[in-house]
């Protein structure tokens, strides 16, 4: 069973930056995609970004130009978040797929088979 552990969340002022990290353990695959979602209480999970095994990236419109996803093999993924806004406040989840994603990027929750426990990001105004 793949396990994902996020870190790097916290409290930051609007306009500031945070870098989230995610470490995967267990039977990970170099051909899996990795990504990030976030959730605000009472709302659906929101896709933030994903990266294929070949390094192809996809972002939601709400974070494009402000957030950057990267990965280091199959074990680590990062989310650099700049120009943070109060509406970015949420629990952020690291995800990875069970299957192969090389030239395409997943962006729907059902496409990701493994989820971390989440890390809280709070942006104050």
mmCIF file of N, CA and C in Angstrom:
data_model
loop_
_atom_site.group_PDB
_atom_site.id
_atom_site.type_symbol
_atom_site.label_atom_id
_atom_site.label_comp_id
_atom_site.label_asym_id
_atom_site.label_seq_id
_atom_site.Cartn_x
_atom_site.Cartn_y
_atom_site.Cartn_z
ATOM 1 N N UNK A 1 0.835 -1.191 0.000
ATOM 2 C CA UNK A 1 0.000 0.000 0.000
ATOM 3 C C UNK A 1 0.874 1.247 0.000
ATOM 4 N N UNK A 2 0.610 2.136 -0.932
ATOM 5 C CA UNK A 2 1.344 3.397 -0.996
ATOM 6 C C UNK A 2 0.818 4.331 0.085
ATOM 7 N N UNK A 3 1.730 4.972 0.780
ATOM 8 C CA UNK A 3 1.358 5.972 1.782
ATOM 9 C C UNK A 3 1.980 7.306 1.415
ATOM 10 N N UNK A 4 1.210 8.360 1.600
ATOM 11 C CA UNK A 4 1.655 9.717 1.270
ATOM 12 C C UNK A 4 1.593 10.578 2.522
ATOM 13 N N UNK A 5 2.646 11.335 2.759
ATOM 14 C CA UNK A 5 2.695 12.220 3.924
ATOM 15 C C UNK A 5 3.054 13.619 3.471
ATOM 16 N N UNK A 6 2.150 14.561 3.737
ATOM 17 C CA UNK A 6 2.384 15.948 3.365
ATOM 18 C C UNK A 6 3.029 16.709 4.525
ATOM 19 N N UNK A 7 3.748 17.757 4.169
ATOM 20 C CA UNK A 7 4.324 18.657 5.164
ATOM 21 C C UNK A 7 4.471 20.039 4.538
ATOM 22 N N UNK A 8 4.684 21.036 5.390
ATOM 23 C CA UNK A 8 4.940 22.376 4.893
ATOM 24 C C UNK A 8 3.780 23.341 5.020
ATOM 25 N N UNK A 9 2.641 22.853 5.474
ATOM 26 C CA UNK A 9 1.516 23.759 5.647
ATOM 27 C C UNK A 9 1.730 24.690 6.823
ATOM 28 N N UNK A 10 0.838 25.668 6.947
ATOM 29 C CA UNK A 10 0.955 26.602 8.058
ATOM 30 C C UNK A 10 0.159 27.855 7.811
ATOM 31 N N UNK A 11 0.483 28.877 8.593
ATOM 32 C CA UNK A 11 -0.186 30.172 8.515
ATOM 33 C C UNK A 11 0.727 31.168 7.823
ATOM 34 N N UNK A 12 0.198 31.878 6.852
ATOM 35 C CA UNK A 12 0.978 32.865 6.113
ATOM 36 C C UNK A 12 0.084 34.051 5.786
ATOM 37 N N UNK A 13 0.683 35.223 5.661
ATOM 38 C CA UNK A 13 -0.081 36.403 5.279
ATOM 39 C C UNK A 13 -0.336 36.418 3.785
ATOM 40 N N UNK A 14 -1.389 37.085 3.398
ATOM 41 C CA UNK A 14 -1.692 37.237 1.982
ATOM 42 C C UNK A 14 -0.490 37.841 1.255
ATOM 43 N N UNK A 15 -0.202 37.299 0.094
ATOM 44 C CA UNK A 15 0.957 37.729 -0.679
ATOM 45 C C UNK A 15 2.207 36.930 -0.395
ATOM 46 N N UNK A 16 2.167 36.113 0.642
ATOM 47 C CA UNK A 16 3.317 35.310 1.017
ATOM 48 C C UNK A 16 3.409 34.016 0.233
ATOM 49 N N UNK A 17 4.374 33.188 0.637
ATOM 50 C CA UNK A 17 4.634 31.930 -0.058
ATOM 51 C C UNK A 17 4.747 30.786 0.937
ATOM 52 N N UNK A 18 4.425 29.604 0.445
ATOM 53 C CA UNK A 18 4.642 28.357 1.173
ATOM 54 C C UNK A 18 5.060 27.300 0.174
ATOM 55 N N UNK A 19 5.805 26.316 0.674
ATOM 56 C CA UNK A 19 6.172 25.182 -0.159
ATOM 57 C C UNK A 19 5.713 23.913 0.539
ATOM 58 N N UNK A 20 4.803 23.214 -0.100
ATOM 59 C CA UNK A 20 4.334 21.930 0.412
ATOM 60 C C UNK A 20 5.188 20.813 -0.145
ATOM 61 N N UNK A 21 5.445 19.826 0.700
ATOM 62 C CA UNK A 21 6.190 18.647 0.280
ATOM 63 C C UNK A 21 5.347 17.410 0.533
ATOM 64 N N UNK A 22 5.599 16.394 -0.252
ATOM 65 C CA UNK A 22 4.898 15.129 -0.089
ATOM 66 C C UNK A 22 5.895 13.998 -0.300
ATOM 67 N N UNK A 23 5.932 13.092 0.663
ATOM 68 C CA UNK A 23 6.812 11.934 0.576
ATOM 69 C C UNK A 23 5.966 10.680 0.473
ATOM 70 N N UNK A 24 6.288 9.869 -0.521
ATOM 71 C CA UNK A 24 5.568 8.618 -0.737
ATOM 72 C C UNK A 24 6.417 7.442 -0.277
ATOM 73 N N UNK A 25 5.749 6.461 0.299
ATOM 74 C CA UNK A 25 6.434 5.230 0.683
ATOM 75 C C UNK A 25 5.615 4.040 0.209
ATOM 76 N N UNK A 26 6.269 2.889 0.168
ATOM 77 C CA UNK A 26 5.582 1.700 -0.314
ATOM 78 C C UNK A 26 5.864 1.472 -1.786
ATOM 79 N N UNK A 27 5.028 0.643 -2.436
ATOM 80 C CA UNK A 27 5.270 0.244 -3.835
ATOM 81 C C UNK A 27 4.896 1.325 -4.847
ATOM 82 N N UNK A 28 5.642 2.415 -4.858
ATOM 83 C CA UNK A 28 5.388 3.495 -5.815
ATOM 84 C C UNK A 28 5.906 3.100 -7.195
ATOM 85 N N UNK A 29 5.437 3.818 -8.190
ATOM 86 C CA UNK A 29 5.843 3.531 -9.565
ATOM 87 C C UNK A 29 6.370 4.793 -10.229
ATOM 88 N N UNK A 30 7.442 4.654 -10.982
ATOM 89 C CA UNK A 30 8.011 5.789 -11.698
ATOM 90 C C UNK A 30 7.092 6.301 -12.794
ATOM 91 N N UNK A 31 6.088 5.521 -13.191
ATOM 92 C CA UNK A 31 5.190 5.939 -14.269
ATOM 93 C C UNK A 31 3.880 6.533 -13.755
ATOM 94 N N UNK A 32 3.730 6.627 -12.455
ATOM 95 C CA UNK A 32 2.520 7.222 -11.890
ATOM 96 C C UNK A 32 2.560 8.737 -12.014
ATOM 97 N N UNK A 33 1.388 9.327 -12.032
ATOM 98 C CA UNK A 33 1.285 10.780 -11.920
ATOM 99 C C UNK A 33 1.126 11.132 -10.447
ATOM 100 N N UNK A 34 1.502 12.361 -10.113
ATOM 101 C CA UNK A 34 1.331 12.866 -8.755
ATOM 102 C C UNK A 34 0.607 14.198 -8.832
ATOM 103 N N UNK A 35 0.019 14.615 -7.724
ATOM 104 C CA UNK A 35 -0.731 15.853 -7.791
ATOM 105 C C UNK A 35 -1.150 16.368 -6.429
ATOM 106 N N UNK A 36 -1.941 17.441 -6.487
ATOM 107 C CA UNK A 36 -2.444 18.084 -5.275
ATOM 108 C C UNK A 36 -3.902 18.484 -5.478
ATOM 109 N N UNK A 37 -4.683 18.266 -4.429
ATOM 110 C CA UNK A 37 -6.045 18.758 -4.342
ATOM 111 C C UNK A 37 -6.143 19.582 -3.063
ATOM 112 N N UNK A 38 -7.223 20.327 -2.937
ATOM 113 C CA UNK A 38 -7.489 21.006 -1.679
ATOM 114 C C UNK A 38 -8.974 20.930 -1.377
ATOM 115 N N UNK A 39 -9.288 21.120 -0.107
ATOM 116 C CA UNK A 39 -10.693 21.046 0.300
ATOM 117 C C UNK A 39 -10.958 22.061 1.388
ATOM 118 N N UNK A 40 -12.046 22.768 1.197
ATOM 119 C CA UNK A 40 -12.579 23.696 2.192
ATOM 120 C C UNK A 40 -13.813 23.044 2.796
ATOM 121 N N UNK A 41 -14.003 23.116 4.114
ATOM 122 C CA UNK A 41 -15.183 22.495 4.729
ATOM 123 C C UNK A 41 -16.466 22.915 4.031
ATOM 124 N N UNK A 42 -17.291 21.925 3.721
ATOM 125 C CA UNK A 42 -18.567 22.203 3.088
ATOM 126 C C UNK A 42 -18.518 22.283 1.575
ATOM 127 N N UNK A 43 -17.311 22.134 1.004
ATOM 128 C CA UNK A 43 -17.169 22.206 -0.449
ATOM 129 C C UNK A 43 -16.549 20.929 -0.984
ATOM 130 N N UNK A 44 -16.669 20.745 -2.289
ATOM 131 C CA UNK A 44 -16.067 19.589 -2.929
ATOM 132 C C UNK A 44 -14.546 19.748 -3.002
ATOM 133 N N UNK A 45 -13.877 18.611 -3.123
ATOM 134 C CA UNK A 45 -12.433 18.670 -3.362
ATOM 135 C C UNK A 45 -12.150 19.401 -4.662
ATOM 136 N N UNK A 46 -11.114 20.209 -4.649
ATOM 137 C CA UNK A 46 -10.757 21.011 -5.822
ATOM 138 C C UNK A 46 -9.394 20.580 -6.344
ATOM 139 N N UNK A 47 -9.344 20.258 -7.607
ATOM 140 C CA UNK A 47 -8.067 19.950 -8.256
ATOM 141 C C UNK A 47 -7.190 21.188 -8.288
ATOM 142 N N UNK A 48 -5.908 21.021 -7.937
ATOM 143 C CA UNK A 48 -4.967 22.129 -7.959
ATOM 144 C C UNK A 48 -3.941 21.941 -9.061
ATOM 145 N N UNK A 49 -3.239 20.830 -9.050
ATOM 146 C CA UNK A 49 -2.175 20.607 -10.020
ATOM 147 C C UNK A 49 -1.828 19.131 -10.080
ATOM 148 N N UNK A 50 -1.313 18.718 -11.237
ATOM 149 C CA UNK A 50 -0.790 17.366 -11.374
ATOM 150 C C UNK A 50 0.418 17.378 -12.286
ATOM 151 N N UNK A 51 1.217 16.325 -12.170
ATOM 152 C CA UNK A 51 2.425 16.191 -12.979
ATOM 153 C C UNK A 51 2.567 14.741 -13.387
ATOM 154 N N UNK A 52 2.769 14.519 -14.672
ATOM 155 C CA UNK A 52 2.909 13.158 -15.174
ATOM 156 C C UNK A 52 4.315 12.641 -14.896
ATOM 157 N N UNK A 53 4.532 11.379 -15.188
ATOM 158 C CA UNK A 53 5.853 10.808 -14.975
ATOM 159 C C UNK A 53 6.898 11.425 -15.893
ATOM 160 N N UNK A 54 6.451 12.010 -17.015
ATOM 161 C CA UNK A 54 7.366 12.681 -17.952
ATOM 162 C C UNK A 54 7.543 14.156 -17.623
ATOM 163 N N UNK A 55 6.877 14.628 -16.563
ATOM 164 C CA UNK A 55 7.027 16.021 -16.164
ATOM 165 C C UNK A 55 6.037 16.985 -16.787
ATOM 166 N N UNK A 56 5.038 16.461 -17.467
ATOM 167 C CA UNK A 56 3.989 17.323 -18.016
ATOM 168 C C UNK A 56 3.095 17.769 -16.871
ATOM 169 N N UNK A 57 2.764 19.059 -16.832
ATOM 170 C CA UNK A 57 2.003 19.604 -15.713
ATOM 171 C C UNK A 57 0.661 20.163 -16.166
ATOM 172 N N UNK A 58 -0.255 20.218 -15.220
ATOM 173 C CA UNK A 58 -1.567 20.808 -15.442
ATOM 174 C C UNK A 58 -1.957 21.532 -14.170
ATOM 175 N N UNK A 59 -2.587 22.680 -14.329
ATOM 176 C CA UNK A 59 -3.006 23.486 -13.182
ATOM 177 C C UNK A 59 -4.460 23.911 -13.325
ATOM 178 N N UNK A 60 -5.093 24.141 -12.197
ATOM 179 C CA UNK A 60 -6.412 24.748 -12.235
ATOM 180 C C UNK A 60 -6.250 26.229 -12.547
ATOM 181 N N UNK A 61 -7.284 26.808 -13.095
ATOM 182 C CA UNK A 61 -7.228 28.226 -13.432
ATOM 183 C C UNK A 61 -7.023 29.095 -12.201
ATOM 184 N N UNK A 62 -7.506 28.614 -11.070
ATOM 185 C CA UNK A 62 -7.438 29.422 -9.856
ATOM 186 C C UNK A 62 -6.015 29.593 -9.324
ATOM 187 N N UNK A 63 -5.100 28.714 -9.730
ATOM 188 C CA UNK A 63 -3.726 28.811 -9.208
ATOM 189 C C UNK A 63 -2.687 28.993 -10.305
ATOM 190 N N UNK A 64 -3.112 28.934 -11.544
ATOM 191 C CA UNK A 64 -2.161 29.033 -12.659
ATOM 192 C C UNK A 64 -1.392 30.347 -12.582
ATOM 193 N N UNK A 65 -0.068 30.242 -12.708
ATOM 194 C CA UNK A 65 0.771 31.427 -12.632
ATOM 195 C C UNK A 65 1.242 31.757 -11.226
ATOM 196 N N UNK A 66 0.630 31.121 -10.223
ATOM 197 C CA UNK A 66 1.031 31.366 -8.830
ATOM 198 C C UNK A 66 1.639 30.131 -8.174
ATOM 199 N N UNK A 67 1.142 28.955 -8.546
ATOM 200 C CA UNK A 67 1.618 27.697 -7.952
ATOM 201 C C UNK A 67 2.446 26.932 -8.985
ATOM 202 N N UNK A 68 3.428 26.184 -8.484
ATOM 203 C CA UNK A 68 4.260 25.343 -9.345
ATOM 204 C C UNK A 68 4.411 23.970 -8.713
ATOM 205 N N UNK A 69 4.086 22.952 -9.494
ATOM 206 C CA UNK A 69 4.248 21.581 -9.030
ATOM 207 C C UNK A 69 5.536 21.012 -9.605
ATOM 208 N N UNK A 70 6.203 20.192 -8.816
ATOM 209 C CA UNK A 70 7.396 19.498 -9.290
ATOM 210 C C UNK A 70 7.447 18.133 -8.605
ATOM 211 N N UNK A 71 8.343 17.298 -9.097
ATOM 212 C CA UNK A 71 8.488 15.973 -8.501
ATOM 213 C C UNK A 71 9.931 15.528 -8.567
ATOM 214 N N UNK A 72 10.265 14.604 -7.694
ATOM 215 C CA UNK A 72 11.586 14.008 -7.685
ATOM 216 C C UNK A 72 11.371 12.504 -7.716
ATOM 217 N N UNK A 73 11.366 11.949 -8.919
ATOM 218 C CA UNK A 73 11.098 10.529 -9.091
ATOM 219 C C UNK A 73 9.681 10.182 -8.699
ATOM 220 N N UNK A 74 9.537 8.997 -8.129
ATOM 221 C CA UNK A 74 8.210 8.521 -7.742
ATOM 222 C C UNK A 74 7.916 8.760 -6.274
ATOM 223 N N UNK A 75 8.902 9.272 -5.540
ATOM 224 C CA UNK A 75 8.762 9.346 -4.085
ATOM 225 C C UNK A 75 8.400 10.715 -3.540
ATOM 226 N N UNK A 76 8.669 11.769 -4.303
ATOM 227 C CA UNK A 76 8.471 13.114 -3.758
ATOM 228 C C UNK A 76 7.793 14.023 -4.781
ATOM 229 N N UNK A 77 6.887 14.843 -4.271
ATOM 230 C CA UNK A 77 6.316 15.906 -5.076
ATOM 231 C C UNK A 77 6.220 17.156 -4.211
ATOM 232 N N UNK A 78 6.267 18.296 -4.871
ATOM 233 C CA UNK A 78 6.280 19.570 -4.160
ATOM 234 C C UNK A 78 5.283 20.525 -4.811
ATOM 235 N N UNK A 79 4.777 21.432 -4.001
ATOM 236 C CA UNK A 79 3.897 22.474 -4.509
ATOM 237 C C UNK A 79 4.392 23.816 -3.969
ATOM 238 N N UNK A 80 5.000 24.594 -4.848
ATOM 239 C CA UNK A 80 5.442 25.938 -4.483
ATOM 240 C C UNK A 80 4.277 26.888 -4.680
ATOM 241 N N UNK A 81 3.869 27.549 -3.618
ATOM 242 C CA UNK A 81 2.710 28.429 -3.676
ATOM 243 C C UNK A 81 3.158 29.865 -3.396
ATOM 244 N N UNK A 82 3.002 30.699 -4.394
ATOM 245 C CA UNK A 82 3.373 32.117 -4.281
ATOM 246 C C UNK A 82 2.134 32.994 -4.396
ATOM 247 N N UNK A 83 2.288 34.239 -3.983
ATOM 248 C CA UNK A 83 1.185 35.208 -4.073
ATOM 249 C C UNK A 83 -0.096 34.635 -3.479
ATOM 250 N N UNK A 84 0.015 34.082 -2.310
ATOM 251 C CA UNK A 84 -1.126 33.414 -1.686
ATOM 252 C C UNK A 84 -2.224 34.403 -1.341
ATOM 253 N N UNK A 85 -3.453 33.914 -1.466
ATOM 254 C CA UNK A 85 -4.642 34.715 -1.196
ATOM 255 C C UNK A 85 -5.456 34.047 -0.081
ATOM 256 N N UNK A 86 -6.280 34.812 0.617
ATOM 257 C CA UNK A 86 -7.119 34.200 1.665
ATOM 258 C C UNK A 86 -7.968 33.048 1.129
ATOM 259 N N UNK A 87 -8.394 33.119 -0.121
ATOM 260 C CA UNK A 87 -9.210 32.045 -0.699
ATOM 261 C C UNK A 87 -8.416 30.783 -0.988
ATOM 262 N N UNK A 88 -7.113 30.811 -0.800
ATOM 263 C CA UNK A 88 -6.303 29.595 -0.908
ATOM 264 C C UNK A 88 -6.334 28.786 0.387
ATOM 265 N N UNK A 89 -6.931 29.335 1.416
ATOM 266 C CA UNK A 89 -7.034 28.627 2.695
ATOM 267 C C UNK A 89 -7.816 27.333 2.522
ATOM 268 N N UNK A 90 -7.198 26.214 2.915
ATOM 269 C CA UNK A 90 -7.811 24.895 2.732
ATOM 270 C C UNK A 90 -6.889 23.835 3.314
ATOM 271 N N UNK A 91 -7.384 22.614 3.343
ATOM 272 C CA UNK A 91 -6.530 21.465 3.604
ATOM 273 C C UNK A 91 -6.040 20.966 2.251
ATOM 274 N N UNK A 92 -4.757 20.806 2.127
ATOM 275 C CA UNK A 92 -4.140 20.390 0.865
ATOM 276 C C UNK A 92 -3.736 18.919 0.943
ATOM 277 N N UNK A 93 -4.136 18.172 -0.095
ATOM 278 C CA UNK A 93 -3.891 16.740 -0.140
ATOM 279 C C UNK A 93 -2.947 16.380 -1.280
ATOM 280 N N UNK A 94 -1.979 15.567 -0.968
ATOM 281 C CA UNK A 94 -1.091 14.991 -1.978
ATOM 282 C C UNK A 94 -1.735 13.713 -2.508
ATOM 283 N N UNK A 95 -1.610 13.486 -3.808
ATOM 284 C CA UNK A 95 -2.226 12.311 -4.420
ATOM 285 C C UNK A 95 -1.268 11.689 -5.436
ATOM 286 N N UNK A 96 -1.471 10.401 -5.694
ATOM 287 C CA UNK A 96 -0.748 9.734 -6.765
ATOM 288 C C UNK A 96 -1.648 8.676 -7.384
ATOM 289 N N UNK A 97 -1.351 8.332 -8.603
ATOM 290 C CA UNK A 97 -2.200 7.390 -9.327
ATOM 291 C C UNK A 97 -1.722 5.951 -9.153
ATOM 292 N N UNK A 98 -2.646 5.020 -9.356
ATOM 293 C CA UNK A 98 -2.291 3.605 -9.354
ATOM 294 C C UNK A 98 -1.722 3.189 -10.708
ATOM 295 N N UNK A 99 -2.126 3.897 -11.768
ATOM 296 C CA UNK A 99 -1.741 3.483 -13.109
ATOM 297 C C UNK A 99 -0.798 4.493 -13.756
ATOM 298 N N UNK A 100 -0.503 4.240 -15.016
ATOM 299 C CA UNK A 100 0.530 4.978 -15.728
ATOM 300 C C UNK A 100 -0.005 6.236 -16.389
ATOM 301 N N UNK A 101 0.692 7.319 -16.159
ATOM 302 C CA UNK A 101 0.392 8.602 -16.811
ATOM 303 C C UNK A 101 1.721 9.194 -17.268
ATOM 304 N N UNK A 102 1.971 9.114 -18.564
ATOM 305 C CA UNK A 102 3.242 9.613 -19.089
ATOM 306 C C UNK A 102 3.038 10.916 -19.858
ATOM 307 N N UNK A 103 2.206 10.858 -20.896
ATOM 308 C CA UNK A 103 2.020 12.029 -21.769
ATOM 309 C C UNK A 103 0.724 12.783 -21.485
ATOM 310 N N UNK A 104 -0.027 12.322 -20.504
ATOM 311 C CA UNK A 104 -1.257 13.005 -20.127
ATOM 312 C C UNK A 104 -1.230 13.261 -18.628
ATOM 313 N N UNK A 105 -2.107 14.151 -18.191
ATOM 314 C CA UNK A 105 -2.171 14.455 -16.773
ATOM 315 C C UNK A 105 -3.581 14.236 -16.255
ATOM 316 N N UNK A 106 -3.726 13.582 -15.137
ATOM 317 C CA UNK A 106 -5.037 13.403 -14.517
ATOM 318 C C UNK A 106 -5.443 14.659 -13.765
ATOM 319 N N UNK A 107 -6.768 14.855 -13.632
ATOM 320 C CA UNK A 107 -7.243 16.017 -12.886
ATOM 321 C C UNK A 107 -8.548 15.767 -12.150
ATOM 322 N N UNK A 108 -8.997 14.527 -12.112
ATOM 323 C CA UNK A 108 -10.241 14.194 -11.429
ATOM 324 C C UNK A 108 -9.927 13.304 -10.236
ATOM 325 N N UNK A 109 -10.649 13.483 -9.127
ATOM 326 C CA UNK A 109 -10.336 12.684 -7.935
ATOM 327 C C UNK A 109 -10.316 11.180 -8.172
ATOM 328 N N UNK A 110 -11.206 10.677 -9.010
ATOM 329 C CA UNK A 110 -11.288 9.224 -9.183
ATOM 330 C C UNK A 110 -10.071 8.659 -9.915
ATOM 331 N N UNK A 111 -9.298 9.534 -10.554
ATOM 332 C CA UNK A 111 -8.118 9.079 -11.276
ATOM 333 C C UNK A 111 -6.924 8.826 -10.345
ATOM 334 N N UNK A 112 -7.052 9.248 -9.110
ATOM 335 C CA UNK A 112 -5.961 9.095 -8.150
ATOM 336 C C UNK A 112 -6.341 8.025 -7.124
ATOM 337 N N UNK A 113 -5.477 7.015 -7.001
ATOM 338 C CA UNK A 113 -5.808 5.902 -6.121
ATOM 339 C C UNK A 113 -5.319 6.062 -4.698
ATOM 340 N N UNK A 114 -4.385 6.970 -4.496
ATOM 341 C CA UNK A 114 -3.810 7.139 -3.160
ATOM 342 C C UNK A 114 -3.852 8.605 -2.748
ATOM 343 N N UNK A 115 -4.223 8.817 -1.485
ATOM 344 C CA UNK A 115 -4.363 10.163 -0.938
ATOM 345 C C UNK A 115 -3.626 10.252 0.391
ATOM 346 N N UNK A 116 -3.006 11.411 0.626
ATOM 347 C CA UNK A 116 -2.416 11.668 1.924
ATOM 348 C C UNK A 116 -3.471 12.144 2.915
ATOM 349 N N UNK A 117 -3.045 12.415 4.139
ATOM 350 C CA UNK A 117 -3.952 12.854 5.191
ATOM 351 C C UNK A 117 -4.251 14.347 5.116
ATOM 352 N N UNK A 118 -3.418 15.078 4.422
ATOM 353 C CA UNK A 118 -3.661 16.503 4.250
ATOM 354 C C UNK A 118 -2.846 17.378 5.190
ATOM 355 N N UNK A 119 -2.611 18.598 4.754
ATOM 356 C CA UNK A 119 -1.926 19.591 5.571
ATOM 357 C C UNK A 119 -2.670 20.917 5.433
ATOM 358 N N UNK A 120 -2.863 21.588 6.559
ATOM 359 C CA UNK A 120 -3.658 22.820 6.573
ATOM 360 C C UNK A 120 -2.819 24.003 6.100
ATOM 361 N N UNK A 121 -3.384 24.768 5.215
ATOM 362 C CA UNK A 121 -2.798 26.037 4.781
ATOM 363 C C UNK A 121 -3.804 27.132 5.101
ATOM 364 N N UNK A 122 -3.359 28.125 5.857
ATOM 365 C CA UNK A 122 -4.224 29.235 6.221
ATOM 366 C C UNK A 122 -3.560 30.533 5.788
ATOM 367 N N UNK A 123 -4.280 31.314 4.993
ATOM 368 C CA UNK A 123 -3.768 32.591 4.497
ATOM 369 C C UNK A 123 -4.596 33.703 5.126
ATOM 370 N N UNK A 124 -3.932 34.543 5.893
ATOM 371 C CA UNK A 124 -4.630 35.637 6.562
ATOM 372 C C UNK A 124 -4.598 36.890 5.708
ATOM 373 N N UNK A 125 -5.643 37.679 5.839
ATOM 374 C CA UNK A 125 -5.747 38.899 5.008
ATOM 375 C C UNK A 125 -5.115 40.091 5.714
#
